[in-house]
Short mmCIF file of C-alpha atoms and ligand atoms in Angstrom, two decimals:
data_model
loop_
_atom_site.label_atom_id
_atom_site.label_comp_id
_atom_site.label_asym_id
_atom_site.label_seq_id
_atom_site.Cartn_x
_atom_site.Cartn_y
_atom_site.Cartn_z
CA MET H 3 -36.62 8.65 1.05
CA THR H 4 -37.69 12.25 1.51
CA SER H 5 -35.98 15.32 3.10
CA THR H 6 -38.15 17.62 5.04
CA ALA H 7 -37.66 21.42 5.65
CA THR H 8 -36.59 21.34 9.35
CA SER H 9 -33.66 22.33 11.49
CA LYS H 10 -33.35 18.80 12.82
CA PRO H 11 -30.15 17.14 11.67
CA ASP H 12 -30.55 14.55 8.94
CA ILE H 13 -29.62 11.05 9.90
CA LEU H 14 -29.27 7.95 7.76
CA MET H 15 -30.32 4.71 9.33
CA ILE H 16 -28.59 1.72 7.84
CA ASP H 17 -29.91 -1.11 10.11
CA PRO H 18 -33.47 -1.11 11.59
CA MET H 19 -33.79 -0.41 15.27
CA PRO H 20 -36.69 -1.18 17.72
CA ASP H 21 -39.94 0.89 17.12
CA ASP H 22 -39.58 2.97 20.32
CA ILE H 23 -35.93 3.82 19.38
CA THR H 24 -36.84 4.68 15.88
CA GLN H 25 -39.59 6.92 17.26
CA ARG H 26 -37.16 8.73 19.50
CA LEU H 27 -34.72 9.05 16.65
CA ALA H 28 -37.50 10.66 14.54
CA ASP H 29 -38.39 13.02 17.41
CA HIS H 30 -34.98 14.50 17.39
CA PHE H 31 -33.74 13.96 13.74
CA THR H 32 -34.87 13.99 10.20
CA LEU H 33 -34.66 10.27 9.61
CA HIS H 34 -33.77 8.61 6.35
CA ARG H 35 -33.72 4.83 5.99
CA TYR H 36 -31.02 3.48 3.74
CA ARG H 37 -32.64 1.85 0.67
CA GLY H 38 -29.81 1.64 -1.77
CA MET H 39 -27.44 4.14 -3.38
CA ASP H 40 -29.90 5.44 -5.96
CA ALA H 41 -32.46 6.40 -3.31
CA LEU H 42 -29.61 7.99 -1.10
CA GLY H 43 -28.51 10.28 -3.94
CA PRO H 44 -30.99 13.10 -3.52
CA VAL H 45 -30.47 13.51 0.19
CA ALA H 46 -26.82 12.46 0.51
CA SER H 47 -25.47 15.94 0.92
CA SER H 48 -27.87 16.67 3.83
CA ILE H 49 -26.84 13.69 5.98
CA ARG H 50 -24.84 14.55 9.03
CA GLY H 51 -25.12 11.34 10.99
CA VAL H 52 -25.38 7.54 10.38
CA THR H 53 -26.72 4.91 12.63
CA THR H 54 -25.76 1.35 11.80
CA GLY H 55 -25.17 -2.06 13.37
CA GLY H 56 -21.75 -3.58 14.17
CA GLY H 57 -22.25 -6.22 11.52
CA ALA H 58 -23.47 -3.89 8.77
CA GLY H 59 -20.99 -1.10 9.50
CA LEU H 60 -20.74 1.52 6.72
CA LYS H 61 -19.72 0.56 3.31
CA PRO H 62 -16.93 2.68 1.85
CA GLU H 63 -19.07 3.86 -1.08
CA ILE H 64 -21.80 5.06 1.29
CA MET H 65 -19.31 6.95 3.41
CA ALA H 66 -17.85 8.48 0.31
CA ALA H 67 -21.25 9.63 -0.83
CA LEU H 68 -21.88 11.67 2.32
CA PRO H 69 -19.91 14.83 2.17
CA HIS H 70 -21.26 16.36 5.36
CA LEU H 71 -21.02 13.24 7.50
CA GLU H 72 -20.00 14.14 11.13
CA ILE H 73 -20.71 10.99 13.11
CA ILE H 74 -21.28 7.31 12.76
CA SER H 75 -23.15 5.99 15.77
CA VAL H 76 -22.80 2.23 15.87
CA ASN H 77 -25.46 0.03 17.43
CA GLY H 78 -22.86 -2.50 18.71
CA VAL H 79 -19.17 -2.62 19.64
CA GLY H 80 -17.63 -4.10 16.51
CA THR H 81 -16.16 -1.47 14.13
CA ASP H 82 -14.57 -3.96 11.81
CA GLN H 83 -17.09 -3.01 9.03
CA ILE H 84 -16.07 0.67 9.16
CA ASP H 85 -12.98 2.27 7.62
CA LEU H 86 -11.74 3.95 10.76
CA VAL H 87 -8.66 5.38 9.02
CA GLU H 88 -10.78 7.09 6.40
CA ALA H 89 -13.26 8.24 9.08
CA LYS H 90 -10.40 9.82 11.09
CA ARG H 91 -8.87 11.35 8.03
CA ARG H 92 -12.23 13.11 7.28
CA GLY H 93 -12.78 13.97 10.99
CA ILE H 94 -15.82 11.83 11.18
CA ARG H 95 -16.51 10.73 14.84
CA VAL H 96 -17.38 7.11 15.57
CA ALA H 97 -19.22 6.01 18.72
CA THR H 98 -20.25 2.52 19.78
CA THR H 99 -22.61 1.09 22.46
CA GLN H 100 -19.79 -0.28 24.58
CA GLY H 101 -20.54 -0.99 28.18
CA VAL H 102 -24.25 -1.92 27.91
CA LEU H 103 -24.13 -5.18 26.05
CA ASP H 104 -21.34 -7.18 27.64
CA ASP H 105 -23.39 -9.33 30.04
CA ASP H 106 -25.85 -10.51 27.35
CA VAL H 107 -23.21 -11.42 24.86
CA ALA H 108 -21.38 -13.33 27.64
CA ASP H 109 -24.66 -15.09 28.39
CA MET H 110 -24.97 -16.14 24.76
CA ALA H 111 -21.46 -17.69 24.91
CA ILE H 112 -22.36 -19.59 28.05
CA GLY H 113 -25.65 -20.55 26.58
CA LEU H 114 -24.07 -21.92 23.46
CA MET H 115 -21.47 -23.78 25.53
CA ILE H 116 -24.20 -25.45 27.76
CA ASP H 117 -26.41 -26.24 24.75
CA VAL H 118 -23.75 -27.86 22.70
CA MET H 119 -22.08 -29.88 25.57
CA ARG H 120 -25.36 -30.98 27.06
CA GLY H 121 -27.06 -31.55 23.59
CA ILE H 122 -30.11 -29.39 24.53
CA SER H 123 -31.07 -28.32 21.03
CA ALA H 124 -30.19 -31.62 19.60
CA ASN H 125 -32.46 -33.44 22.15
CA ASP H 126 -35.15 -30.88 21.58
CA ARG H 127 -35.13 -31.98 17.89
CA PHE H 128 -35.18 -35.63 19.12
CA VAL H 129 -38.30 -35.07 21.29
CA ARG H 130 -40.11 -33.10 18.55
CA ALA H 131 -39.37 -35.79 16.01
CA GLY H 132 -41.12 -38.38 18.27
CA HIS H 133 -37.97 -40.43 18.88
CA TRP H 134 -38.32 -40.54 22.65
CA GLY H 135 -39.02 -43.96 23.88
CA LYS H 136 -38.20 -45.34 20.42
CA LEU H 137 -34.51 -44.65 19.93
CA PRO H 138 -31.67 -44.51 22.48
CA VAL H 139 -30.83 -41.07 23.79
CA PRO H 140 -27.03 -40.35 23.53
CA ASN H 141 -25.39 -39.07 26.68
CA SER H 142 -24.03 -35.58 26.63
CA HIS H 143 -20.98 -34.14 28.41
CA ALA H 144 -20.59 -32.47 31.78
CA LEU H 145 -19.36 -28.87 32.24
CA THR H 146 -18.28 -29.05 35.89
CA GLY H 147 -14.56 -29.35 36.16
CA LYS H 148 -13.86 -28.73 32.48
CA LYS H 149 -11.24 -26.30 31.26
CA VAL H 150 -12.36 -23.25 29.40
CA GLY H 151 -9.99 -21.12 27.24
CA ILE H 152 -11.06 -17.57 26.46
CA VAL H 153 -9.53 -15.95 23.43
CA GLY H 154 -9.65 -12.16 23.93
CA PHE H 155 -9.93 -11.04 27.58
CA GLY H 156 -11.60 -7.67 27.30
CA GLN H 157 -15.14 -6.51 28.35
CA ILE H 158 -17.00 -9.65 27.18
CA GLY H 159 -14.21 -12.26 27.74
CA SER H 160 -13.71 -11.28 31.31
CA ILE H 161 -17.48 -11.65 32.06
CA ILE H 162 -17.51 -15.05 30.33
CA ALA H 163 -14.85 -16.04 32.78
CA GLU H 164 -16.88 -14.96 35.74
CA ARG H 165 -19.81 -17.00 34.52
CA ALA H 166 -17.58 -20.08 33.76
CA ASP H 167 -16.16 -19.80 37.31
CA ALA H 168 -19.71 -19.95 38.65
CA LEU H 169 -20.20 -23.21 36.73
CA ARG H 170 -17.10 -24.51 38.51
CA MET H 171 -15.07 -24.74 35.27
CA THR H 172 -11.43 -23.88 35.18
CA VAL H 173 -10.55 -20.68 33.23
CA ALA H 174 -7.40 -19.72 31.28
CA TYR H 175 -7.08 -17.05 28.62
CA TYR H 176 -5.11 -15.80 25.56
CA ALA H 177 -4.71 -12.21 24.28
CA ARG H 178 -1.79 -10.28 22.93
CA HIS H 179 -1.03 -9.01 26.42
CA ARG H 180 -1.31 -10.50 29.95
CA LYS H 181 -4.00 -8.53 31.80
CA ASP H 182 -3.05 -6.69 34.94
CA GLY H 183 -4.71 -7.93 38.04
CA VAL H 184 -6.15 -10.99 36.34
CA SER H 185 -5.23 -14.27 38.17
CA TYR H 186 -6.41 -16.73 35.56
CA PRO H 187 -3.51 -18.44 33.75
CA TYR H 188 -2.31 -16.55 30.66
CA PHE H 189 -1.19 -18.37 27.51
CA ASP H 190 0.88 -16.39 24.96
CA SER H 191 -0.24 -18.81 22.19
CA ILE H 192 -3.69 -19.69 21.04
CA VAL H 193 -2.57 -23.10 19.92
CA ALA H 194 -1.09 -23.86 23.36
CA LEU H 195 -4.38 -22.62 24.93
CA ALA H 196 -6.53 -24.78 22.64
CA ASP H 197 -4.30 -27.79 23.43
CA HIS H 198 -4.79 -27.19 27.23
CA VAL H 199 -8.55 -26.71 27.33
CA ASP H 200 -11.87 -28.55 26.72
CA VAL H 201 -13.75 -25.50 25.42
CA LEU H 202 -12.34 -22.60 23.44
CA ILE H 203 -14.45 -19.42 23.54
CA LEU H 204 -13.73 -16.59 21.08
CA ALA H 205 -14.12 -13.08 22.28
CA VAL H 206 -11.68 -11.06 20.08
CA PRO H 207 -12.56 -8.27 17.68
CA GLY H 208 -12.65 -9.00 13.97
CA THR H 209 -9.55 -7.35 12.59
CA PRO H 210 -7.04 -8.14 9.92
CA GLU H 211 -4.82 -9.59 12.68
CA THR H 212 -7.54 -12.06 14.09
CA ARG H 213 -8.69 -13.14 10.53
CA ASN H 214 -8.59 -17.03 10.48
CA MET H 215 -6.96 -17.02 13.84
CA VAL H 216 -8.69 -20.34 14.55
CA ASN H 217 -7.07 -22.39 11.75
CA ARG H 218 -6.27 -26.11 11.32
CA ALA H 219 -3.55 -25.96 13.87
CA VAL H 220 -5.82 -24.56 16.57
CA ILE H 221 -8.62 -26.96 15.70
CA ASP H 222 -6.25 -29.92 15.78
CA ALA H 223 -4.89 -28.71 19.21
CA LEU H 224 -8.53 -28.48 20.53
CA GLY H 225 -9.00 -32.12 19.44
CA PRO H 226 -11.86 -34.58 19.08
CA ASN H 227 -13.07 -33.91 22.67
CA GLY H 228 -12.88 -30.16 22.28
CA TYR H 229 -15.69 -27.63 21.74
CA LEU H 230 -15.43 -24.21 19.92
CA ILE H 231 -17.77 -21.35 20.87
CA ASN H 232 -17.67 -18.19 18.75
CA ILE H 233 -19.54 -15.03 19.75
CA ALA H 234 -16.77 -12.72 18.24
CA ARG H 235 -16.86 -12.56 14.46
CA GLY H 236 -17.10 -15.13 11.76
CA SER H 237 -13.85 -13.95 10.24
CA VAL H 238 -11.91 -15.07 13.35
CA VAL H 239 -12.48 -18.76 12.21
CA ASP H 240 -11.25 -20.40 9.05
CA GLU H 241 -14.80 -21.54 8.36
CA PRO H 242 -14.12 -24.28 5.83
CA GLU H 243 -11.64 -25.89 8.19
CA LEU H 244 -14.14 -25.73 11.02
CA VAL H 245 -16.91 -27.27 8.82
CA ALA H 246 -14.53 -30.01 7.80
CA ALA H 247 -13.44 -30.78 11.33
CA LEU H 248 -17.04 -30.78 12.54
CA THR H 249 -18.15 -33.11 9.75
CA GLU H 250 -15.17 -35.45 10.34
CA GLU H 251 -15.64 -35.23 14.11
CA ARG H 252 -12.11 -33.96 14.64
CA ILE H 253 -13.61 -31.66 17.23
CA ALA H 254 -16.57 -32.54 19.44
CA GLY H 255 -18.91 -29.70 18.62
CA ALA H 256 -19.31 -25.93 18.13
CA GLY H 257 -21.73 -23.19 19.20
CA LEU H 258 -21.75 -20.42 16.62
CA ASP H 259 -23.37 -17.05 16.88
CA VAL H 260 -21.46 -15.45 14.04
CA PHE H 261 -20.41 -16.54 10.56
CA VAL H 262 -18.17 -15.31 7.69
CA ASP H 263 -20.86 -14.35 5.23
CA GLU H 264 -23.96 -13.55 7.36
CA PRO H 265 -26.81 -14.40 6.89
CA HIS H 266 -25.37 -17.31 4.90
CA VAL H 267 -24.56 -20.39 6.99
CA PRO H 268 -22.50 -23.17 5.46
CA GLU H 269 -25.02 -25.83 4.20
CA ALA H 270 -23.01 -28.78 5.83
CA LEU H 271 -23.58 -27.29 9.32
CA LEU H 272 -27.36 -27.53 9.09
CA ALA H 273 -27.40 -31.36 9.15
CA LEU H 274 -25.00 -31.66 12.16
CA ASP H 275 -26.30 -32.37 15.62
CA ASN H 276 -23.00 -31.37 17.25
CA VAL H 277 -23.46 -27.74 16.26
CA VAL H 278 -25.68 -25.03 17.69
CA LEU H 279 -26.42 -22.19 15.39
CA GLN H 280 -27.62 -18.67 16.15
CA ALA H 281 -28.51 -15.74 13.81
CA HIS H 282 -25.94 -13.34 15.38
CA ARG H 283 -28.16 -12.82 18.46
CA GLY H 284 -25.50 -11.99 21.16
CA THR H 285 -27.15 -8.66 21.93
CA SER H 286 -30.72 -9.42 20.88
CA THR H 287 -32.60 -8.92 24.13
CA VAL H 288 -35.21 -6.37 24.63
CA GLU H 289 -33.31 -4.90 27.52
CA VAL H 290 -29.99 -4.55 25.81
CA ARG H 291 -31.42 -3.52 22.37
CA THR H 292 -33.30 -0.68 24.20
CA ALA H 293 -30.23 0.42 26.17
CA MET H 294 -28.12 0.30 23.05
CA GLY H 295 -30.62 2.29 21.02
CA HIS H 296 -30.77 5.09 23.59
CA LEU H 297 -27.02 5.24 23.67
CA VAL H 298 -26.85 5.46 19.89
CA ILE H 299 -29.23 8.42 20.04
CA ASP H 300 -27.45 10.01 23.11
CA ASN H 301 -24.18 9.92 21.21
CA LEU H 302 -25.88 11.68 18.16
CA LEU H 303 -27.36 14.22 20.48
CA ALA H 304 -24.06 14.96 22.16
CA GLN H 305 -22.37 15.41 18.78
CA PHE H 306 -24.95 17.86 17.47
CA ALA H 307 -24.90 19.76 20.82
CA GLY H 308 -21.19 20.15 20.63
CA LYS H 309 -20.74 18.07 23.67
CA PRO H 310 -18.19 15.13 24.27
CA LEU H 311 -19.46 11.74 23.01
CA LEU H 312 -20.52 9.37 25.66
CA THR H 313 -18.81 6.24 24.21
CA PRO H 314 -16.39 7.44 21.42
CA VAL H 315 -14.01 5.19 19.42
CA ILE H 316 -12.57 8.15 17.57
P1 NAP I 26 -12.60 -5.63 23.95
O1 NAP I 26 -13.03 -5.22 25.38
O2 NAP I 26 -11.85 -4.68 23.16
O3 NAP I 26 -11.61 -6.89 24.16
C1 NAP I 26 -11.02 -7.49 23.05
C2 NAP I 26 -9.97 -8.51 23.58
O4 NAP I 26 -9.37 -9.14 22.44
C3 NAP I 26 -8.83 -7.87 24.40
O5 NAP I 26 -8.56 -8.71 25.51
C4 NAP I 26 -7.74 -7.80 23.37
O6 NAP I 26 -6.53 -7.85 24.27
C5 NAP I 26 -7.93 -9.05 22.56
N1 NAP I 26 -7.36 -8.94 21.23
C6 NAP I 26 -7.50 -7.92 20.34
N2 NAP I 26 -6.76 -8.17 19.22
C7 NAP I 26 -6.24 -9.43 19.45
C8 NAP I 26 -5.32 -10.19 18.70
N3 NAP I 26 -4.92 -9.79 17.44
N4 NAP I 26 -4.92 -11.31 19.21
C9 NAP I 26 -5.27 -11.71 20.47
N5 NAP I 26 -6.07 -11.02 21.21
C10 NAP I 26 -6.53 -9.84 20.70
O7 NAP I 26 -13.78 -6.11 23.13
P2 NAP I 26 -15.20 -6.77 23.65
O8 NAP I 26 -16.05 -5.64 24.00
O9 NAP I 26 -14.92 -7.71 24.80
O10 NAP I 26 -15.76 -7.31 22.45
C11 NAP I 26 -15.04 -8.41 21.61
C12 NAP I 26 -15.65 -8.65 20.30
O11 NAP I 26 -16.88 -9.35 20.48
C13 NAP I 26 -16.17 -7.43 19.60
O12 NAP I 26 -15.07 -6.73 18.93
C14 NAP I 26 -17.12 -7.96 18.55
O13 NAP I 26 -16.54 -8.33 17.37
C15 NAP I 26 -17.73 -9.05 19.32
N6 NAP I 26 -19.13 -8.91 19.69
C16 NAP I 26 -20.04 -9.84 19.25
C17 NAP I 26 -21.37 -9.66 19.55
C18 NAP I 26 -22.39 -10.59 19.11
O14 NAP I 26 -23.61 -10.27 19.04
N7 NAP I 26 -22.11 -11.88 18.86
C19 NAP I 26 -21.78 -8.50 20.29
C20 NAP I 26 -20.73 -7.72 20.81
C21 NAP I 26 -19.47 -7.90 20.52
P3 NAP I 26 -5.05 -7.41 23.77
O15 NAP I 26 -5.22 -6.10 23.16
O16 NAP I 26 -4.25 -7.46 24.94
O17 NAP I 26 -4.74 -8.43 22.75
#
């Protein structure tokens, strides 16, 4: 990690970004990659901006080590791994990439739902293992006419609803508040929604309030014919309860993009055919990662030019 004599603002990059984005960052800023607290020490006082992912966020000890930090530009929309209260207290601005990733994350939710209900990944393994023609192929389940419950009806949840509509599924939702102008049925209890639907899709932020929101009662309400899809945050689900329910077939299956302790995935899930696993890939498309990267940079440029941030959180 080296600091160069330049007027370009110093930026600390926590999570790697695509090569073309990293190049554009380096064109505008003196770029330092985070390689641990020891390596950070000599340049810490020069850092004016941080780029990071929604999952990585900014650890409190790193934020505390950067006395001249002005802005955290998040390459994602989740701010659950950033102490926003402390950032606000210190006058540190926080921006996210809201508005450019919603469609692709919604696609991941729908993809996971189709995959786990139709058994696509499971059947792929079946074919590759040479079982076709030798073992019976289990039937999967239809989507058309099934009921989908969306937990959290914001930017991403509302797009999931549009896509589920197009699949001729019936949509209902749960959030803290009924949404103005939304005609889908609103449930004021996640347990009641889980009881009503065939598929529960999670699209809430990871907050202290939503921690373990999907608990034993919700899983039991979803029942042995129900599917859980999580593209929100691992913390929203009581993971040991989910693993037990899947193992004991107390729910039909799950499609999971996010986990409590990423990149660790509970060992028991790896052997289950009624689970589809992803490595937190909701936004991992070339198109969206490029758009997100440019927005991360544009927020930094706005900050250092004294202009309003494009997509501020605080
Ligand atoms: P958003 O527009 O802020 O919507 C969040 C929704 O959750 C709102 O409808 C909100 O409505 C509801 N909500 C918030 N707290 C709640 C609570 N305690 N109980 C019930 N409902 C609650 O957020 P978004 O842009 O759709 O993103 C949702 C989340 O998706 C993000 O925060 C992030 O964690 C996750 N995400 C994941 C990926 C991925 O790669 N897998 C990518 C992007 C985002 P009320 O305020 O009315 O309750």
